[in-house]
Short mmCIF file of C-alpha atoms in Angstrom, two decimals:
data_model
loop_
_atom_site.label_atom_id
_atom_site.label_comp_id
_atom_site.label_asym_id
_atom_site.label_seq_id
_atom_site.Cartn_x
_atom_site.Cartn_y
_atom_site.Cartn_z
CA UNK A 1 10.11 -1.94 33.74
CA UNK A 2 13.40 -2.79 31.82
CA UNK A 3 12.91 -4.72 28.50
CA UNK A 4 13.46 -8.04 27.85
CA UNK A 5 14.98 -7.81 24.16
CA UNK A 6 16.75 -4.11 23.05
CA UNK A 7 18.21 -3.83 19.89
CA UNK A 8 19.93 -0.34 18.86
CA UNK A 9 20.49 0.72 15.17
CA UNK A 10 19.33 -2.36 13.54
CA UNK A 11 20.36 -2.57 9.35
CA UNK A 12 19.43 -5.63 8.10
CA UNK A 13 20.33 -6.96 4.38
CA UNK A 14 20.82 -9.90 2.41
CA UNK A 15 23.03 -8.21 -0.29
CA UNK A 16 25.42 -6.12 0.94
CA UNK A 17 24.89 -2.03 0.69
CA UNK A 18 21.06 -2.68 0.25
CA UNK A 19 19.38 -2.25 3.20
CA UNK A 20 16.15 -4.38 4.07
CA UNK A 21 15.06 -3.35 7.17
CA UNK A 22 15.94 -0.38 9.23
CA UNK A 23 15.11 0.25 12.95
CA UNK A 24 16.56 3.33 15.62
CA UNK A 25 14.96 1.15 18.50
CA UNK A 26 13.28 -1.48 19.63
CA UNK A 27 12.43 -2.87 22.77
CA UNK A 28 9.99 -5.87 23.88
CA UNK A 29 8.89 -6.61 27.76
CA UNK A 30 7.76 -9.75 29.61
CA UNK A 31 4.32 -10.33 29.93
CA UNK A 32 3.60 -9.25 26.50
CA UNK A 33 2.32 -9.60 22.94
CA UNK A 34 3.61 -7.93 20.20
CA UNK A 35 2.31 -7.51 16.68
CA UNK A 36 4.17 -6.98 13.72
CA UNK A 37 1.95 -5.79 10.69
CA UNK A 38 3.22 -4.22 7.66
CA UNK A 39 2.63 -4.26 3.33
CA UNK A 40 4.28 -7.19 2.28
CA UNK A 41 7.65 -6.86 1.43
CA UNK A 42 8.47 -4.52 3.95
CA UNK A 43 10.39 -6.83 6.48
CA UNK A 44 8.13 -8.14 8.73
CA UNK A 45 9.70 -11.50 8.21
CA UNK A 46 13.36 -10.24 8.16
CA UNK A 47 12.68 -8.75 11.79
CA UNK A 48 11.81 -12.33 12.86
CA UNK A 49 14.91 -13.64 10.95
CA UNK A 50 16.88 -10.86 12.93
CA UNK A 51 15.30 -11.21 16.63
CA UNK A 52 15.36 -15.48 16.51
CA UNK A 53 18.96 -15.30 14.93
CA UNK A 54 18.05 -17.44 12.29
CA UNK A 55 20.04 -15.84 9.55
CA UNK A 56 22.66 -13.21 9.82
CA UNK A 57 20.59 -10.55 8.28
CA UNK A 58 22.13 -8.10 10.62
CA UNK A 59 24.64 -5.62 9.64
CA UNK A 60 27.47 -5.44 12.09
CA UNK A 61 28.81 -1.72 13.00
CA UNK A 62 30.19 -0.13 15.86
CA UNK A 63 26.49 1.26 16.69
CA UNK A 64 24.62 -1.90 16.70
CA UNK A 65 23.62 -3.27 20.00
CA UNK A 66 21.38 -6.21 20.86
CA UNK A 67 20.78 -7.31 24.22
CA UNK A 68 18.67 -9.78 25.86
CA UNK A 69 17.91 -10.38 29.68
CA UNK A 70 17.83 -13.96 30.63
CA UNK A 71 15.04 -13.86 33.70
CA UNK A 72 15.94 -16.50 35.63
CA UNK A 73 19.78 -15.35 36.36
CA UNK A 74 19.29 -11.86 35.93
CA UNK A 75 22.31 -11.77 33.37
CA UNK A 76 22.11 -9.31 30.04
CA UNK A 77 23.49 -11.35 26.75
CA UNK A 78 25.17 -9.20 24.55
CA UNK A 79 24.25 -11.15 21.09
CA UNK A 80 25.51 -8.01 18.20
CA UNK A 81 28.50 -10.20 18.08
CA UNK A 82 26.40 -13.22 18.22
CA UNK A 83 27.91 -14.40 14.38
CA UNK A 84 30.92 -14.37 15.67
CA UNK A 85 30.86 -17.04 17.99
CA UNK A 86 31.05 -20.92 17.65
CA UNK A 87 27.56 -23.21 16.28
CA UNK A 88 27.45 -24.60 19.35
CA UNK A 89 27.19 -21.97 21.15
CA UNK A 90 24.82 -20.24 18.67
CA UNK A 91 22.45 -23.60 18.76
CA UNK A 92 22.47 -23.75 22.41
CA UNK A 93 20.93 -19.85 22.63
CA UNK A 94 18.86 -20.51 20.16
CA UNK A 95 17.51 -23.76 21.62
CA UNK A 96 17.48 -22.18 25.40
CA UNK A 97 15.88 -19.09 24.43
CA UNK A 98 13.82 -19.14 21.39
CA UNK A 99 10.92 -20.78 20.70
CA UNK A 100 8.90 -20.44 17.16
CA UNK A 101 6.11 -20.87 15.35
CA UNK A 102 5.64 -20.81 11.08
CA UNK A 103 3.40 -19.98 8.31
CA UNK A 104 4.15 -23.78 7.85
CA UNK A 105 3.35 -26.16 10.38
CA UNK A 106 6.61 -28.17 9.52
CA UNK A 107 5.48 -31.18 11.02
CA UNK A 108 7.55 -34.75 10.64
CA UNK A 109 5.66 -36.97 8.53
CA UNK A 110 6.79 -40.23 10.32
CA UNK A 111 5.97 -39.17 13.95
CA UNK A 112 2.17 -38.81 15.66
CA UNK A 113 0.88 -35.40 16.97
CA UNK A 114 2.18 -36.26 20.33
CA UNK A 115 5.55 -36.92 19.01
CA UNK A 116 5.92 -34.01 16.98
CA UNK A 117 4.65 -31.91 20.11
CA UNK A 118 7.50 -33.58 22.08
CA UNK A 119 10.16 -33.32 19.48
CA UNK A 120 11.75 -29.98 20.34
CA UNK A 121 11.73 -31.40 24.59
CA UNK A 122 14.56 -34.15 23.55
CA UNK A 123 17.45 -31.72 24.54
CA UNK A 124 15.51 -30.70 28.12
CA UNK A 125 16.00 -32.34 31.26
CA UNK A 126 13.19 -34.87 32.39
CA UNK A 127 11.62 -32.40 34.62
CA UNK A 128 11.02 -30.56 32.15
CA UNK A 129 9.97 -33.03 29.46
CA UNK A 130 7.27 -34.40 32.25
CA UNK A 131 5.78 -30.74 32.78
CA UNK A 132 5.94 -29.71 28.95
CA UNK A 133 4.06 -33.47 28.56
CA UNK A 134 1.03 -32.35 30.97
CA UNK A 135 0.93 -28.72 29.12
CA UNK A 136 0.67 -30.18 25.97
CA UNK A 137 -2.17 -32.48 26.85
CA UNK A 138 -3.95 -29.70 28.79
CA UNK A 139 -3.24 -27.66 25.83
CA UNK A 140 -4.60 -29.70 22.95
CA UNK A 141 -7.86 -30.52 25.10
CA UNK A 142 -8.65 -26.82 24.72
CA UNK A 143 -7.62 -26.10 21.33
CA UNK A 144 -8.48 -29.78 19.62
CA UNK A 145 -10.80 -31.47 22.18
CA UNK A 146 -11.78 -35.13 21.66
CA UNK A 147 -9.04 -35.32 19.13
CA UNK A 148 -7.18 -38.17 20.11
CA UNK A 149 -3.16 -37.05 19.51
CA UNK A 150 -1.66 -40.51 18.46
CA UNK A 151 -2.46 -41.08 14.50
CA UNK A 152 0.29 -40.51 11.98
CA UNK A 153 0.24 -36.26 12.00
CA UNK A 154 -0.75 -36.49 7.47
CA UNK A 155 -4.33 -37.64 8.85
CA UNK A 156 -4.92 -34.41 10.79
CA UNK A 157 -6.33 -31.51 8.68
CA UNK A 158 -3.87 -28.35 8.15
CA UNK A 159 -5.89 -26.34 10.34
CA UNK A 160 -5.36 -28.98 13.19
CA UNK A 161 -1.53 -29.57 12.03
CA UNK A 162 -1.16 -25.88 12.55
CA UNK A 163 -2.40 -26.05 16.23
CA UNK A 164 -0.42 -28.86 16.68
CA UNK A 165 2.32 -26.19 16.12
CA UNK A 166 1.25 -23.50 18.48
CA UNK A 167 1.41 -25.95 21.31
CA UNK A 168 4.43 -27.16 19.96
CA UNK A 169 5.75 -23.93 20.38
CA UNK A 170 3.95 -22.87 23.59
CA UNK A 171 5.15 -26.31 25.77
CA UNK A 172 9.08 -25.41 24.57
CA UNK A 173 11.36 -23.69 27.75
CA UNK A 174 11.95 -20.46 26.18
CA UNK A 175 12.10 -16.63 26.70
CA UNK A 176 10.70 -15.66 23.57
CA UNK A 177 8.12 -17.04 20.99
CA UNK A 178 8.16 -15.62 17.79
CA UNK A 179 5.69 -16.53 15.07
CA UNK A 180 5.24 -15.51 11.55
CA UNK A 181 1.55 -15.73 10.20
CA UNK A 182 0.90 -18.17 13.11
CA UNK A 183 -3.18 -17.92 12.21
CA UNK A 184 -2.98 -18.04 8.65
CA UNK A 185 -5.02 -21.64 8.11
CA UNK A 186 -7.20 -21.02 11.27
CA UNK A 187 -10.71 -19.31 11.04
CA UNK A 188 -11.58 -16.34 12.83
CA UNK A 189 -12.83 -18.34 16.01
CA UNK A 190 -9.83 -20.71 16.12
CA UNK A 191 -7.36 -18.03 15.69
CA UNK A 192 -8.49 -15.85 18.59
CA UNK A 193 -8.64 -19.31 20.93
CA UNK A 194 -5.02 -19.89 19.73
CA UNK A 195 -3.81 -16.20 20.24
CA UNK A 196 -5.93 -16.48 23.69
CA UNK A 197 -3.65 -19.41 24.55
CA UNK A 198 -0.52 -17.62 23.69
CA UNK A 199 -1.77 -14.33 25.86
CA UNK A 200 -2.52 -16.32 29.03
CA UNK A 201 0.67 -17.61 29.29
CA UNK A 202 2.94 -14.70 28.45
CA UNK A 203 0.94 -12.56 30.76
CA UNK A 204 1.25 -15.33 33.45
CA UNK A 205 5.08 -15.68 32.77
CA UNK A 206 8.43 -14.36 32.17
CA UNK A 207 8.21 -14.53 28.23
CA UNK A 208 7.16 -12.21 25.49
CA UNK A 209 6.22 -13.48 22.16
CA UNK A 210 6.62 -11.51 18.86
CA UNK A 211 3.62 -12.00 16.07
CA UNK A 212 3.73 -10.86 12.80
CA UNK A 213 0.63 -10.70 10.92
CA UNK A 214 -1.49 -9.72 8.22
CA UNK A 215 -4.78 -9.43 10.84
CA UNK A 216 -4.89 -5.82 11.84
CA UNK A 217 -8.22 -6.84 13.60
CA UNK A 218 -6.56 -9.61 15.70
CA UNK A 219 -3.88 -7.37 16.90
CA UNK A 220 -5.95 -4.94 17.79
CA UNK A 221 -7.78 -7.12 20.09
CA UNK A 222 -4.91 -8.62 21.41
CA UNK A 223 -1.70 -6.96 21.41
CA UNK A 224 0.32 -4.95 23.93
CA UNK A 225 2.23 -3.34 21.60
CA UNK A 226 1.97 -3.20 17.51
CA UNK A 227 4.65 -2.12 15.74
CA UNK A 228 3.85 -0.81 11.93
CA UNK A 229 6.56 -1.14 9.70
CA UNK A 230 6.71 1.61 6.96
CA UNK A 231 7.74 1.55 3.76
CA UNK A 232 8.50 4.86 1.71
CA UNK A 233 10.01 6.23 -1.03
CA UNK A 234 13.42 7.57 -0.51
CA UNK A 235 15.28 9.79 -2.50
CA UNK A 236 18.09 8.08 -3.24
CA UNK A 237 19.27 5.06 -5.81
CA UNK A 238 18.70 2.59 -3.12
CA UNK A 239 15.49 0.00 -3.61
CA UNK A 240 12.97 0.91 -1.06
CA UNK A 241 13.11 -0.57 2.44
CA UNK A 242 11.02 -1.34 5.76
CA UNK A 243 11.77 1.51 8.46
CA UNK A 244 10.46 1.01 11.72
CA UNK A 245 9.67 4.13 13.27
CA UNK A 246 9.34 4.96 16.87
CA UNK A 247 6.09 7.25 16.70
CA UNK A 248 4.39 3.71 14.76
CA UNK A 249 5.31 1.60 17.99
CA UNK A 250 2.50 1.63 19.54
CA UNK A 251 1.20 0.99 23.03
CA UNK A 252 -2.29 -0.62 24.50
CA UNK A 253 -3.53 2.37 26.90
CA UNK A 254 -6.55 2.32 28.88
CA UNK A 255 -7.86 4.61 26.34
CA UNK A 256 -6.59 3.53 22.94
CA UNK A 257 -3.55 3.43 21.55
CA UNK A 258 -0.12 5.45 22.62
CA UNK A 259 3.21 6.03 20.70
CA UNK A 260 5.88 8.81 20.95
CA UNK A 261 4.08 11.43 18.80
CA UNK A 262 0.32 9.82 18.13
CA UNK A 263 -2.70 8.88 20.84
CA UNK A 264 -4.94 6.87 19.17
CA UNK A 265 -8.43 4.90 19.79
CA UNK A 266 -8.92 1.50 18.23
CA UNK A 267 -10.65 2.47 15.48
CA UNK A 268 -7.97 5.69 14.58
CA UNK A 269 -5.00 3.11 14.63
CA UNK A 270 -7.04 0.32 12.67
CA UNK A 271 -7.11 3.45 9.90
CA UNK A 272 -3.91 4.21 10.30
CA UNK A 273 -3.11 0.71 9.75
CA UNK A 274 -5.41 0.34 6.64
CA UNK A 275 -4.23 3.14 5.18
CA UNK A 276 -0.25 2.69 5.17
CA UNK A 277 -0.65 -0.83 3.58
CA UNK A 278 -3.21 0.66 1.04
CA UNK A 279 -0.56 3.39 0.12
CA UNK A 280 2.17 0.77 -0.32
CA UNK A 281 0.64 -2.32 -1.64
CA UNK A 282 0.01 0.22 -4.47
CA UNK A 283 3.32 1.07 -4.95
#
């Protein structure tokens, strides 16, 4: 199966000569979830910043590629020179392809919860504003049911503001969702329901959607793939930066757990996990 998204050589930095982040490879496929977990401060967010091409935290060099397959044309966007081009054309792929979800709900204070929901649909056609309509309501009967979706969005609790925002997200056209800490004000219950959501309709569709987050247990139970972004020492002057290597990109198995160099169970890669942000939230 080709990927949806691969990026080659990836640098990212926001001063110039200090890497960030560094990655040989990545790739990420329709049909599935992927989970980004990592000590903090070691670029899980930057990688989100990088993949939705919200800042231009990506170093340009001859080496860097960063492609992305558009599923209903067939057609391969080349987006490494995507900086270069004009806003409009950098809001349009943004808006066409990209759909995401914050720590923050970042709702509008003077709209309802239907409104907000709606908001990002104002630039699709009506056929589309009509179907994203009847997902949204089928949406927030599941994850809010019997709450009734037209008071001013400040009387809803965070928790509730936050689903608001997955559906949000969810009822958007796009080919990718990417969401930082997208569970952070949900319980345990409400966050798998939520993630649930998200699962059914990647797997059901042409999308893939990109999670970072700080619940190793939640990935576990529901990713395809987790990447683990490391964070050692190095050995020269430079600060220390997240590396994403490709034998801690892993993939869900029938048995466990598979990357390049490591077969793991559940339980093995949970350690693993545990471990590597023990080791460098101590640093």
């Amino acid at each position: 199966m080709d990927p949806l998204v691969r990026i080659e050589n990836l640098w990212c930095e926001y001063q110039v000569g200090i890497p960030a982040l560094k990655a040989p490879e990545l790739e990420f496929f329709a049909g599935e979830i992927t989970f980004v977990v990592g000590a903090s401060g070691s670029g899980k967010s930057t990688l989100l910043e990088a993949l939705g091409l919200m800042t231009k935290t990506a170093k340009d060099s001859p080496s860097f590629s960063f492609a992305l397959s558009d599923t209903n044309s067939n057609e391969v966007l080349h987006l490494d020179q995507f900086w270069e081009k004009e806003a409009d054309y950098r809001s349009s792929i943004r808006s066409k392809y990209f759909s995401f979800i914050f720590q923050q709900e970042n709702m509008f204070s003077s709209l309802n919860a239907l409104e907000n929901m709606m908001l990002p649909l104002l630039g699709c056609t009506v056929q589309e504003q009509e179907s994203a309509h009847k997902s949204i309501l089928s949406m927030a009967a599941e994850l809010l049911p019997e709450v009734e979706l037209g008071k001013p969005i400040m009387e809803y609790s965070g928790g509730q503001r936050q689903r608001f925002a997955f559906i949000r997200a969810l009822a958007k056209p796009h080919t990718i969702l990417l969401a930082d800490e997208p569970t952070g004000n949900l319980d345990p219950l409400k966050a798998q329901e939520a993630i649930d959501m998200v699962k059914s309709l990647v797997n059901s569709g042409k999308s893939s959607a990109i999670i970072v987050s700080h619940d190793i247990c939640l990935a576990i139970s529901k990713a395809d793939r987790i990447i683990l972004i490391d964070k050692p020492l190095n050995e020269s002057e430079l600060p220390p930066f997240g590396i994403i290597n490709p034998e801690h990109i892993f993939r869900k198995t029938q048995d466990g757990w598979k990357s390049s160099k490591l077969e793991l169970s559940d339980d093995a890669l949970q350690s693993l996990i545990e471990e590597s942000l023990q080791s460098l939230n101590l640093k």
